Amino acid sequence: MKNKTSVLPQEGEARPSRCPDNSAFKQQRLPAWKPQLTIATVLSTFFVTGMLCLSVGVCLILSANSVREFQIDYSDKCSDCSELRENSSNWNKECHCSVNFTLEEDILGDVFMYYGLQNFYQNHRRYVLSRSDAQLLGENVNNSYCSPFTTYQNGTPMAPCGAIANSMFNDTIDLFYNLNSSVIQVPLLKTGNSWWTDKNVKFRNPKSYNLSSAFAGTARPPYWQKPVYLLDEEDERNNGYVNNDFIIWMRVSAFATFRNLYRRVSRIRQFANGLPAGNYTFNISYNFPVTKFKARKHVILSTVVWSGGSNPFLGIAYVVSGAAATLAGFVITAIHLKLRKRKTCFQK
Amino acid sequence: MERCAARRAPEEERRVRANAREYNEKFQYASNCIKTSKYNIITFLPVNLFEQFQEVANTYFLFLLILQLIPQISSLSWFTTIVPLVLVLTITAVKDATDDYFRHKSDNQVNNRQSQVLISGVLRQEQWMNVRVGDIIKLENNQFVAADLLLLSSSEPHGLCYIETAELDGETNMKVRQAIPVTSELGDTSKLAGFDGEVICEPPNNKLDKFGGTLYWKENKYPLSNQNMLLRGCVLRNTEWCFGLVIFAGPDTKLMQNSGRTKFKRTSIDRLMNTLVLWIFGFLVCMGVILAIGNAIWEHEVGVCFQIYLPWDEGVHSAFFSGFLSFWSYIIILNTVVPISLYVSVEVIRLGHSYFINWDKKMYCAKRRTPAEARTTTLNEELGQVEYIFSDKTGTLTQNIMVFSKCSVNGHSYGDVQDMLGHKAELGERPEPVDFSFNPLADPRFQFWDPSLLEAIKLGDPHVHEFFRLLSLCHTVMSEEKSEGELYYKAQSPDEGALVTAARNFGFVFRSRTPKTITVHELGRAITYQLLAILDFNNIRKRMSVIVRSPEGKIRLYCKGADTILLERLHPVNQDLTNVTTDHLNEYAGEGLRTLVLAYKDLEESYYEEWSERLRRASSAPEAREDRLAQLYDEVEHDMMLLGATAIEDKLQQGVPETIAILTLANIKIWVLTGDKQETAVNIGYSCKMLTDDMTEVFVVTGHTVLEVREELRKAREKMMDASRSISNGFSYQEKLSSSKLTSVLEAIAGEYALVINGHSLAHALEADMEVEFLETACACKAVICCRVTPLQKAQVVELVKKYKKAVTLAIGDGANDVSMIKTAHIGVGISGQEGIQAVLASDYSFSQFKFLQRLLLVHGRWSYLRMCKFLCYFFYKNFAFTMVHFWFGFFCGFSAQTVYDQYFITLYNIVYTSLPVLAMGVFDQDVPEQRSMEYPKLYEPGQLNLLFNKREFFICIAQGIYTSVLMFFIPYGVFADATRDDGAQLADYQSFAVTVATSLVIVVSVQIGLDTGFWTAINHFFIWGSLATYFAILFAMHSDGLFQMFPNQFRFVGNAQNTLAQPTVWLTIALTTVVCIMPVVAFRFLKLDLKPELSDTVRYTQLVRKKQKTQHRCMRRAGRVGSRRSGYAFSHQEGFGELIMSGKNMRLSSLALSSFSARPSAGWIETLRKKKGSDSSTAGSPSSAASKTLKV
């Protein structure tokens, strides 16, 4: 056999080492914190949480109890008006009614006036979607987001468009204080009730030399009684899209029952400390039809504390869960002491 | 590439004429261009997308996407689905594209290799892809063979040619191919150009070792066999050049025909996951139906009246139709219960685990320079659930390194290690090995400890001389002499190499061979024998012979083969010698050695002439050639004279006994399936701790007929049941028998049993009517050894267990004969060892040492399973918590499919806010450190019992998710309804509610993942805190003025984050939700831990305690003891198993086991043992006769 070449594999020759790196990551030896549930940590967690919850709960309940709230359902009290409004052809007929009530004691501090609606599905998907934020930002964009309230049949776009805007709450409520047969109108503030970002960022009127020309070529939504540039004729900065009532309405509620801030009591003269006890009258211009879909309308007077209005739920929930956590702590202690098996190092 | 033709109809036979392209063209055979790539640039996108959308999950999401494009239905923007879908599709496509790019590259490289083609009498350089069927091509040394060639001629005499087939079957030893004599003279191009022979042969197939065809040339027929073929993928070695005729090209070559796709394996978790996803889908439809009915009722009762403010959509005229639409809307928003990211995350986690396996330094074999490799990335968690291991013996448990250990020559046994005084040496006192310095050609690595054999040679004992002469002549080893005296042997089987090397060292040096001669240096004298015939080895014959003519002219046949075969073919005068030799054989087998019997026969010149004439005719016979040859071989190998026997030690792999001991402790049943004979297998079983002396009984099934096997199995079962009855005092046994089936009784048996069954019996046991019986018996045993099994039977056994046991099976092996078993089992592990790489190629995991299996299963497998289970539990939990909130909200929003969250939150929740922490847990979590899982193999059990993720666990997770979603919705609901902010404005607007719920959800699931994470590495910290930070960052960014002013209709939540999250009430709500969602979980977890701790909990706890107080006592001691026992055993093994048996130290055998491999009372140590166990010998009677029967097989 002639000049054979080697066939032996050339061992250990310039082959890169295939040995894996000895790094902590690759060898799964990363330093790590290995928390474990021990009786000490668990019990301390339960007792500490329990105590914290209980104290927070008690605070919440106490502060919620200090809130004064007064609520009147006026959807039936103005039965004439509600019947009138059931027929939509009467939309431009005015209807007024007044509701008398008595405050047994003073409502001290800032007093807020709300209108409350029940069974009004502001959180319905199609309702929520039916708005054009671009339009409300003053960019007069005509777009399809507002369906089904986009344009009239003749092509005139609605301003503002959409189901939310169209269904805006348009009752006007005035509050009168009956003091010794004289009737004093309670001064109410209609601005400053909405979020700063809503008022200054989210809503903007179209730019023009005046508001009515800015909205030229558009029409009011079908259920509105006046066009958008006449929402507040007294205050230029509260008119058009930046009208406070409009902004608040456009921030749709999460549930079918909700209350929206309507007015704040201006703390001047005899109302400097809030509303004194006595007889009051709500004068309501009844425009908003609700009976057709079995909704209710309320008007509410309330004060607030640091935790908001008078909703007792959170306080109670905190107390209950705090109590449950503490109780669970005791139960765990009992079980641990009585039932636990001896820990053996090596089982079976 | 475009030249790679499409497939044609299958051929019946192939006709190829040399040097006739036009003639061959008309058959349209495939060209030599190969294409393994799937796509090209144009087809990539459509084909890849088409493939991806064949995945059910992808189609499902596409369907959702289409639903979302219908405005009446769309409850969510289209991007909530398309973003994750595109992400998933892109990742997969990029992966596919990279894979395909590399395939293109390798195709191109292969297709453009150069080869010399003989075209019209001239050799021309051509690319491989231009080679055609019928071309004659020239190959040079160390070149790859371009196609399947018929070898025509070569530079070597007689048309011999040497090839290495590593790429084909993984075997690195050389093989010889030979041209048929008529063509071997066609040495130069001019003669070859005139060659116009026609080959008619079989159609393309994938049988690497078979070829049948005929060459028609000059009106003569010449049969062709595999011996004449050079297959594509081989490398030409030691041959200057050769010429070949292309028979099969490109895709028709055997190499390409063999590269079939392996079956896609799925893990049991995969299957469970698919079932669960289907259930969830059903659940989703149910929710959709409930909400749709709700919608119809609501629209009918309330919505109708509300139409003044919110008229129905165009085309919707009835509440019923509205309900129908809302069904689809809800399907869209609730689809996140089955998130697309589930599948991607699972893949990512598995990939991570695979990398950890690849990176594991402790599974790297320095000697072979091979790290462990996870060849599939989809099976990792199944490694933590293995219940049955099927192991090959040779090369897996044993090293497949053969050492010539003992021999018996003319009735005298050599090879016992003796000390100075001639006594058998004790462990650890080995004397110096025999000095072979007298022999300049000796292999320095060879060691032998019995000087008496060398003395016998020096004294000139003719039997011993003849014995080694046989060893140096009767083999198929190739020798290579790099320089004078530097011999290298290339042996096909390591046994042969060991034998020839032994002969070499004892002075009978096989020096070189030609096809017709063998040159041997006999004690320094060069003698050339004329090689008349090689009667080759095959599995049926189990022997090989050579017929040589010595220089003196005497013709002699030398034969070596399996004892069972050869002892029956001896001349009757050998009777006495046979008896002695048989005793020796039994003794060797008892020590776990591989034995061969050697014999010779003198042939008369006239008889040989007549016989060889018949042989020549038979070998050119057109049909039934092999049968006729076998008959002739049979005739001449008869009435032989016994020379003696050899015993070769099959060295165990490192650490095998410890590994098996640990795996057994981990409740994994190990079955050894081997082709070896029963005695050897049983001994390996003992030496690697599969069978132990503490075992109650070892059953041996050796029946030859169906009835015998059935009877033996029945007896074994009865014995096991008797034992358990006596232990349980009869009571529980009776009850069990009446209440449940046989299987459960067998599973409840007491005591440890083992089963040994051989190939014949197994064939019967695997028949349809007996397989269940066999399986029950076998599964009741702790260890099962099947010997003398064929590769097919290996696969059948695995299939049987898979079919009836619903257990995860793992097959481990290293050779081509294990491939079927590796492919059949749930997990196939290949040992990248000596027998080539075929097993590795078929396997899912590969490494080079059996002992790594314990790390693969107990560490990687266990962790993978644990992580995957924790991951799935959490994943389902978080998506139910996330999605079910929509369901509850449905009851408050008129079933209008209004989402609770911002659409961006829905899009990002699964892919950004919650994906990384759970991925980090799924990749990095560890419950106990790796050393502990070796120390406490019982930690492996939860995986086998499927405890960590099953339908029950799934429902618990779902329940937890639903519980969370209820609180997540109703607590904010309770707080928000009628509430006002601290500045008097409304609190309960939709956007604030959405932000509150989303924030508390993100916080709750983050706290929950914090609870679930047991191993907080820096990465976990980073991801968990990072996810929370990302959530708030994105929240504020999405709610910022800038984005709103650019896209007012898309980012409607402007200003929401700062306004809402400034409210103390909101934070109190979030805190309360978190506390209420998490505290019960903590309580339950702690109570479970406290009252019913899992072993892993205990180990963790011990760990903690141990850290606190350095002196830990009982646990440490126990662990320590386990360790010492193991290592003690390992030492005893490493030093040589044979000596231990000889000393009788570890041979407290139960009577049956003893008798099964020591059929005749021969060796002294067995007799003494028997005397000790006098009473047992009677019971040992019947099985011993059964065992001796097998020996004769």
Coordinates of N, CA, C and O in Angstrom, one line a residue, chain B residues 723-840:
Chain B
A723 N -46.4 -13.6 49.0 CA -45.6 -12.8 50.0 C -46.4 -11.7 50.6 O -46.4 -11.5 51.8
S724 N -47.1 -11.0 49.7 CA -47.8 -9.9 50.2 C -49.0 -10.3 51.1 O -49.4 -9.7 52.1
R725 N -49.5 -11.5 50.8 CA -50.6 -12.0 51.7 C -50.1 -12.3 53.1 O -50.7 -12.0 54.1
S726 N -48.9 -13.0 53.1 CA -48.4 -13.4 54.4 C -48.0 -12.1 55.2 O -48.2 -12.1 56.4
I727 N -47.6 -11.1 54.5 CA -47.3 -9.8 55.2 C -48.5 -9.1 55.7 O -48.6 -8.7 56.9
S728 N -49.5 -9.1 54.9 CA -50.7 -8.4 55.3 C -51.7 -9.3 56.1 O -52.9 -8.9 56.2
N729 N -51.3 -10.4 56.5 CA -52.1 -11.4 57.3 C -53.4 -11.8 56.6 O -54.4 -12.1 57.2
G730 N -53.3 -11.7 55.3 CA -54.5 -12.2 54.6 C -55.7 -11.2 54.5 O -56.4 -11.3 53.5
F731 N -55.8 -10.4 55.5 CA -57.0 -9.6 55.5 C -57.1 -8.6 54.3 O -58.0 -8.7 53.4
S732 N -56.2 -7.7 54.3 CA -56.3 -6.6 53.3 C -56.2 -7.3 51.9 O -56.8 -6.8 50.9
Y733 N -55.4 -8.3 51.8 CA -55.3 -9.0 50.5 C -56.7 -9.4 50.0 O -57.0 -9.1 48.8
Q734 N -57.4 -10.1 50.9 CA -58.7 -10.6 50.5 C -59.6 -9.5 50.0 O -60.2 -9.5 49.0
E735 N -59.6 -8.4 50.9 CA -60.4 -7.3 50.5 C -60.1 -6.7 49.2 O -60.9 -6.5 48.3
K736 N -58.8 -6.5 49.0 CA -58.3 -5.9 47.8 C -58.7 -6.8 46.6 O -59.2 -6.3 45.5
L737 N -58.6 -8.1 46.7 CA -58.9 -9.0 45.6 C -60.3 -8.8 45.2 O -60.7 -8.8 44.1
S738 N -61.2 -8.7 46.3 CA -62.6 -8.7 45.9 C -63.0 -7.3 45.4 O -63.8 -7.2 44.5
S739 N -62.3 -6.3 45.8 CA -62.7 -4.9 45.5 C -62.1 -4.4 44.2 O -62.7 -3.7 43.4
S740 N -60.9 -4.9 43.9 CA -60.2 -4.3 42.7 C -59.6 -5.3 41.9 O -59.6 -6.5 42.2
K741 N -59.0 -4.9 40.8 CA -58.5 -5.8 39.8 C -57.1 -6.3 40.3 O -56.5 -5.9 41.2
L742 N -56.6 -7.3 39.5 CA -55.4 -7.9 39.8 C -54.2 -6.9 39.8 O -53.3 -7.0 40.7
T743 N -54.3 -5.9 38.9 CA -53.2 -5.0 38.8 C -52.9 -4.3 40.1 O -51.8 -4.2 40.5
S744 N -54.0 -3.8 40.7 CA -53.8 -3.1 41.9 C -53.2 -4.0 43.0 O -52.4 -3.5 43.8
V745 N -53.5 -5.2 43.0 CA -52.9 -6.1 44.0 C -51.4 -6.2 43.8 O -50.6 -6.1 44.7
L746 N -51.1 -6.3 42.5 CA -49.7 -6.5 42.2 C -48.9 -5.2 42.5 O -47.8 -5.2 42.8
E747 N -49.6 -4.1 42.3 CA -48.9 -2.8 42.6 C -48.7 -2.7 44.1 O -47.8 -1.9 44.5
A748 N -49.5 -3.3 44.9 CA -49.4 -3.2 46.3 C -48.6 -4.2 47.0 O -48.5 -4.3 48.2
I749 N -47.9 -5.0 46.2 CA -47.1 -6.1 46.8 C -46.0 -5.6 47.6 O -45.4 -4.5 47.4
A750 N -45.7 -6.4 48.6 CA -44.5 -6.1 49.5 C -43.3 -6.8 48.9 O -43.4 -7.8 48.2
G751 N -42.2 -6.3 49.3 CA -40.9 -6.9 48.9 C -40.4 -6.5 47.5 O -41.2 -5.9 46.8
E752 N -39.2 -6.7 47.3 CA -38.6 -6.3 46.0 C -38.3 -7.5 45.2 O -37.8 -8.5 45.6
Y753 N -38.8 -7.4 43.9 CA -38.6 -8.5 43.0 C -37.9 -8.0 41.8 O -37.9 -6.8 41.5
A754 N -37.3 -8.9 41.0 CA -36.8 -8.5 39.8 C -37.1 -9.6 38.8 O -37.4 -10.8 39.1
L755 N -37.2 -9.3 37.5 CA -37.5 -10.2 36.5 C -36.5 -10.2 35.4 O -36.0 -9.2 35.0
V756 N -36.1 -11.4 35.0 CA -35.2 -11.6 33.9 C -35.9 -12.4 32.9 O -36.4 -13.4 33.1
I757 N -35.9 -11.9 31.7 CA -36.6 -12.6 30.6 C -35.7 -12.6 29.4 O -35.0 -11.6 29.1
N758 N -35.7 -13.6 28.6 CA -34.9 -13.6 27.5 C -35.7 -13.4 26.2 O -36.9 -13.5 26.2
G759 N -35.0 -13.2 25.1 CA -35.6 -12.9 23.8 C -36.7 -13.8 23.4 O -37.7 -13.4 23.0
H760 N -36.4 -15.1 23.5 CA -37.5 -16.1 23.0 C -38.8 -15.9 23.8 O -39.8 -15.8 23.2
S761 N -38.6 -15.9 25.1 CA -39.8 -15.7 26.0 C -40.4 -14.4 25.7 O -41.7 -14.3 25.7
L762 N -39.6 -13.4 25.5 CA -40.2 -12.1 25.3 C -41.0 -12.0 24.1 O -42.1 -11.4 24.0
A763 N -40.6 -12.7 23.0 CA -41.3 -12.8 21.8 C -42.7 -13.3 22.1 O -43.7 -12.8 21.6
H764 N -42.8 -14.3 22.9 CA -44.2 -14.9 23.3 C -44.9 -13.9 24.2 O -46.1 -13.7 24.0
A765 N -44.1 -13.3 25.1 CA -44.8 -12.5 26.1 C -45.4 -11.2 25.5 O -46.3 -10.6 26.0
L766 N -44.8 -10.8 24.4 CA -45.3 -9.6 23.7 C -46.4 -9.9 22.8 O -46.9 -8.9 22.2
E767 N -46.9 -11.1 22.7 CA -48.0 -11.4 21.8 C -49.3 -10.8 22.5 O -49.4 -10.7 23.7
A768 N -50.2 -10.5 21.6 CA -51.4 -9.7 22.1 C -52.1 -10.3 23.3 O -52.5 -9.5 24.2
D769 N -52.2 -11.6 23.4 CA -53.0 -12.2 24.4 C -52.2 -12.3 25.7 O -52.7 -12.5 26.8
M770 N -50.9 -12.1 25.7 CA -50.1 -12.2 26.9 C -49.5 -10.9 27.4 O -49.0 -10.9 28.5
E771 N -49.5 -9.9 26.6 CA -48.7 -8.7 26.9 C -49.2 -8.1 28.2 O -48.3 -7.6 29.0
V772 N -50.5 -8.1 28.4 CA -50.9 -7.4 29.7 C -50.4 -8.2 30.9 O -49.9 -7.6 31.9
E773 N -50.5 -9.5 30.8 CA -50.0 -10.4 31.9 C -48.5 -10.1 32.1 O -48.1 -9.9 33.3
F774 N -47.8 -10.1 31.0 CA -46.4 -9.8 31.1 C -46.1 -8.5 31.8 O -45.3 -8.3 32.7
L775 N -46.8 -7.5 31.3 CA -46.6 -6.1 31.8 C -46.9 -6.1 33.3 O -46.2 -5.5 34.1
E776 N -48.0 -6.7 33.7 CA -48.4 -6.6 35.1 C -47.3 -7.2 36.0 O -46.9 -6.7 37.0
T777 N -46.8 -8.4 35.5 CA -45.7 -9.0 36.3 C -44.5 -8.2 36.3 O -43.9 -7.9 37.4
A778 N -44.1 -7.7 35.1 CA -42.9 -6.9 35.1 C -43.0 -5.7 35.9 O -42.0 -5.3 36.5
C779 N -44.1 -5.0 35.8 CA -44.2 -3.7 36.5 C -44.3 -3.9 38.0 O -44.0 -3.0 38.8
A780 N -44.6 -5.1 38.5 CA -44.6 -5.3 39.9 C -43.2 -5.5 40.4 O -42.9 -5.4 41.6
C781 N -42.3 -5.7 39.5 CA -40.9 -5.9 39.9 C -40.1 -4.6 39.9 O -40.5 -3.7 39.1
K782 N -39.1 -4.5 40.7 CA -38.4 -3.3 40.8 C -37.4 -3.2 39.6 O -37.1 -2.0 39.1
A783 N -36.9 -4.3 39.1 CA -36.0 -4.2 38.0 C -36.4 -5.3 37.0 O -36.8 -6.4 37.4
V784 N -36.2 -5.0 35.8 CA -36.5 -6.0 34.7 C -35.3 -6.0 33.8 O -34.8 -4.9 33.4
I785 N -34.9 -7.2 33.5 CA -33.8 -7.3 32.5 C -34.3 -8.2 31.3 O -34.7 -9.3 31.6
C786 N -34.2 -7.7 30.2 CA -34.6 -8.4 29.0 C -33.3 -8.7 28.2 O -32.6 -7.7 27.8
C787 N -32.9 -9.9 28.0 CA -31.7 -10.2 27.3 C -32.0 -10.8 26.0 O -33.1 -11.3 25.7
R788 N -31.0 -10.7 25.1 CA -31.1 -11.3 23.8 C -32.3 -10.7 23.0 O -33.0 -11.5 22.4
V789 N -32.5 -9.5 23.2 CA -33.6 -8.9 22.5 C -33.1 -8.2 21.2 O -32.0 -7.8 21.1
T790 N -34.0 -8.2 20.2 CA -33.7 -7.5 19.0 C -34.1 -6.0 19.1 O -34.9 -5.7 20.0
P791 N -33.6 -5.2 18.2 CA -34.0 -3.8 18.3 C -35.5 -3.6 18.2 O -36.1 -2.8 18.9
L792 N -36.1 -4.4 17.4 CA -37.6 -4.3 17.3 C -38.3 -4.6 18.6 O -39.2 -3.9 19.0
Q793 N -37.8 -5.6 19.3 CA -38.4 -6.0 20.6 C -38.2 -4.9 21.6 O -39.1 -4.6 22.4
K794 N -37.0 -4.2 21.5 CA -36.8 -3.1 22.4 C -37.9 -2.1 22.3 O -38.5 -1.6 23.2
A795 N -38.2 -1.8 21.0 CA -39.3 -0.8 20.8 C -40.6 -1.3 21.2 O -41.4 -0.6 21.8
Q796 N -40.8 -2.6 21.0 CA -42.1 -3.2 21.4 C -42.3 -3.1 22.9 O -43.4 -2.8 23.4
V797 N -41.3 -3.4 23.6 CA -41.4 -3.3 25.1 C -41.8 -1.9 25.5 O -42.6 -1.7 26.4
V798 N -41.0 -0.9 25.0 CA -41.3 0.4 25.3 C -42.8 0.8 25.0 O -43.5 1.4 25.7
E799 N -43.2 0.4 23.8 CA -44.5 0.7 23.3 C -45.6 0.0 24.2 O -46.6 0.7 24.6
L800 N -45.3 -1.2 24.7 CA -46.2 -1.9 25.6 C -46.4 -1.1 26.9 O -47.5 -0.8 27.3
V801 N -45.3 -0.6 27.5 CA -45.4 0.2 28.7 C -46.1 1.5 28.5 O -47.0 1.9 29.2
K802 N -45.8 2.1 27.3 CA -46.5 3.3 27.0 C -48.0 3.1 26.9 O -48.8 4.0 27.3
K803 N -48.3 2.0 26.3 CA -49.7 1.8 25.9 C -50.6 1.5 27.2 O -51.6 2.1 27.3
Y804 N -50.0 0.7 28.1 CA -50.9 0.3 29.2 C -50.6 1.1 30.5 O -51.4 1.1 31.4
K805 N -49.5 1.7 30.6 CA -49.1 2.3 31.9 C -49.4 3.8 32.0 O -49.3 4.3 33.1
K806 N -49.6 4.4 31.0 CA -49.7 5.9 31.0 C -48.6 6.6 31.8 O -48.9 7.5 32.5
A807 N -47.5 6.0 31.7 CA -46.3 6.5 32.5 C -45.4 7.1 31.5 O -45.4 6.7 30.3
V808 N -44.5 8.0 31.9 CA -43.6 8.6 31.0 C -42.4 7.7 30.9 O -41.8 7.2 32.0
T809 N -42.0 7.4 29.7 CA -40.9 6.4 29.5 C -39.7 7.2 29.0 O -39.8 8.1 28.2
L810 N -38.5 6.7 29.3 CA -37.3 7.2 28.8 C -36.4 6.1 28.3 O -36.3 5.1 29.0
A811 N -35.9 6.2 27.1 CA -35.1 5.2 26.6 C -33.7 5.8 26.4 O -33.5 6.9 25.9
I812 N -32.7 5.0 26.8 CA -31.3 5.5 26.7 C -30.5 4.5 26.0 O -30.6 3.3 26.4
G813 N -29.7 4.9 25.1 CA -28.9 3.9 24.4 C -27.9 4.6 23.5 O -27.9 5.9 23.4
D814 N -27.0 3.9 23.0 CA -25.9 4.5 22.2 C -25.8 4.0 20.8 O -25.1 4.6 20.0
G815 N -26.4 2.9 20.5 CA -26.1 2.3 19.2 C -27.2 2.4 18.2 O -28.4 2.8 18.6
A816 N -26.9 2.0 17.0 CA -28.0 2.0 16.0 C -29.1 1.1 16.4 O -30.3 1.3 16.0
N817 N -28.8 0.0 17.2 CA -29.9 -0.9 17.6 C -30.8 -0.3 18.6 O -31.9 -0.9 18.9
D818 N -30.5 0.9 19.1 CA -31.4 1.5 20.1 C -32.2 2.6 19.5 O -33.1 3.1 20.2
V819 N -32.0 2.8 18.2 CA -32.7 3.9 17.6 C -34.2 3.8 17.7 O -35.0 4.7 18.1
S820 N -34.7 2.5 17.4 CA -36.1 2.3 17.4 C -36.7 2.6 18.8 O -37.8 3.2 18.9
M821 N -36.0 2.1 19.8 CA -36.5 2.3 21.2 C -36.4 3.8 21.6 O -37.4 4.3 22.2
I822 N -35.4 4.5 21.1 CA -35.2 5.9 21.5 C -36.4 6.7 20.8 O -36.9 7.6 21.4
K823 N -36.7 6.3 19.6 CA -37.8 7.0 18.9 C -39.1 6.7 19.5 O -40.0 7.5 19.4
T824 N -39.3 5.5 20.0 CA -40.6 5.1 20.5 C -40.9 5.8 21.9 O -42.0 6.2 22.1
A825 N -39.9 5.8 22.7 CA -40.1 6.3 24.1 C -40.5 7.8 24.1 O -40.2 8.5 23.1
H826 N -41.1 8.2 25.2 CA -41.5 9.6 25.3 C -40.2 10.5 25.2 O -40.3 11.5 24.6
I827 N -39.2 10.0 25.8 CA -37.9 10.8 25.8 C -36.9 9.8 25.4 O -36.7 8.7 25.9
G828 N -36.1 10.2 24.4 CA -35.0 9.4 23.9 C -33.7 10.0 24.3 O -33.5 11.2 24.0
V829 N -32.8 9.3 24.9 CA -31.5 9.9 25.3 C -30.5 9.1 24.5 O -30.5 7.9 24.5
G830 N -29.6 9.8 23.9 CA -28.5 9.1 23.2 C -27.2 9.3 23.9 O -26.9 10.4 24.4
I831 N -26.4 8.3 24.0 CA -25.1 8.4 24.6 C -24.2 8.6 23.4 O -24.1 7.8 22.5
S832 N -23.5 9.8 23.4 CA -22.6 10.0 22.4 C -21.3 9.3 22.7 O -20.4 9.8 23.3
G833 N -21.3 8.0 22.3 CA -20.2 7.2 22.8 C -19.4 6.7 21.6 O -19.1 7.4 20.7
Q834 N -19.1 5.4 21.7 CA -18.2 4.8 20.7 C -19.0 4.2 19.5 O -18.4 4.1 18.4
E835 N -20.2 3.8 19.7 CA -20.8 3.1 18.6 C -21.4 4.0 17.5 O -22.3 3.6 16.8
G836 N -20.9 5.2 17.5 CA -21.4 6.1 16.4 C -22.5 7.0 16.9 O -22.8 7.1 18.1
I837 N -23.0 7.8 16.0 CA -23.9 8.9 16.4 C -25.3 8.6 16.0 O -26.2 9.5 16.1
Q838 N -25.7 7.5 15.5 CA -27.0 7.3 15.0 C -28.0 7.4 16.2 O -29.1 8.1 16.0
A839 N -27.7 6.9 17.3 CA -28.6 7.0 18.5 C -28.7 8.5 18.9 O -29.8 9.0 19.2
V840 N -27.6 9.2 18.8 CA -27.7 10.6 19.2 C -28.6 11.4 18.2 O -29.4 12.2 18.6

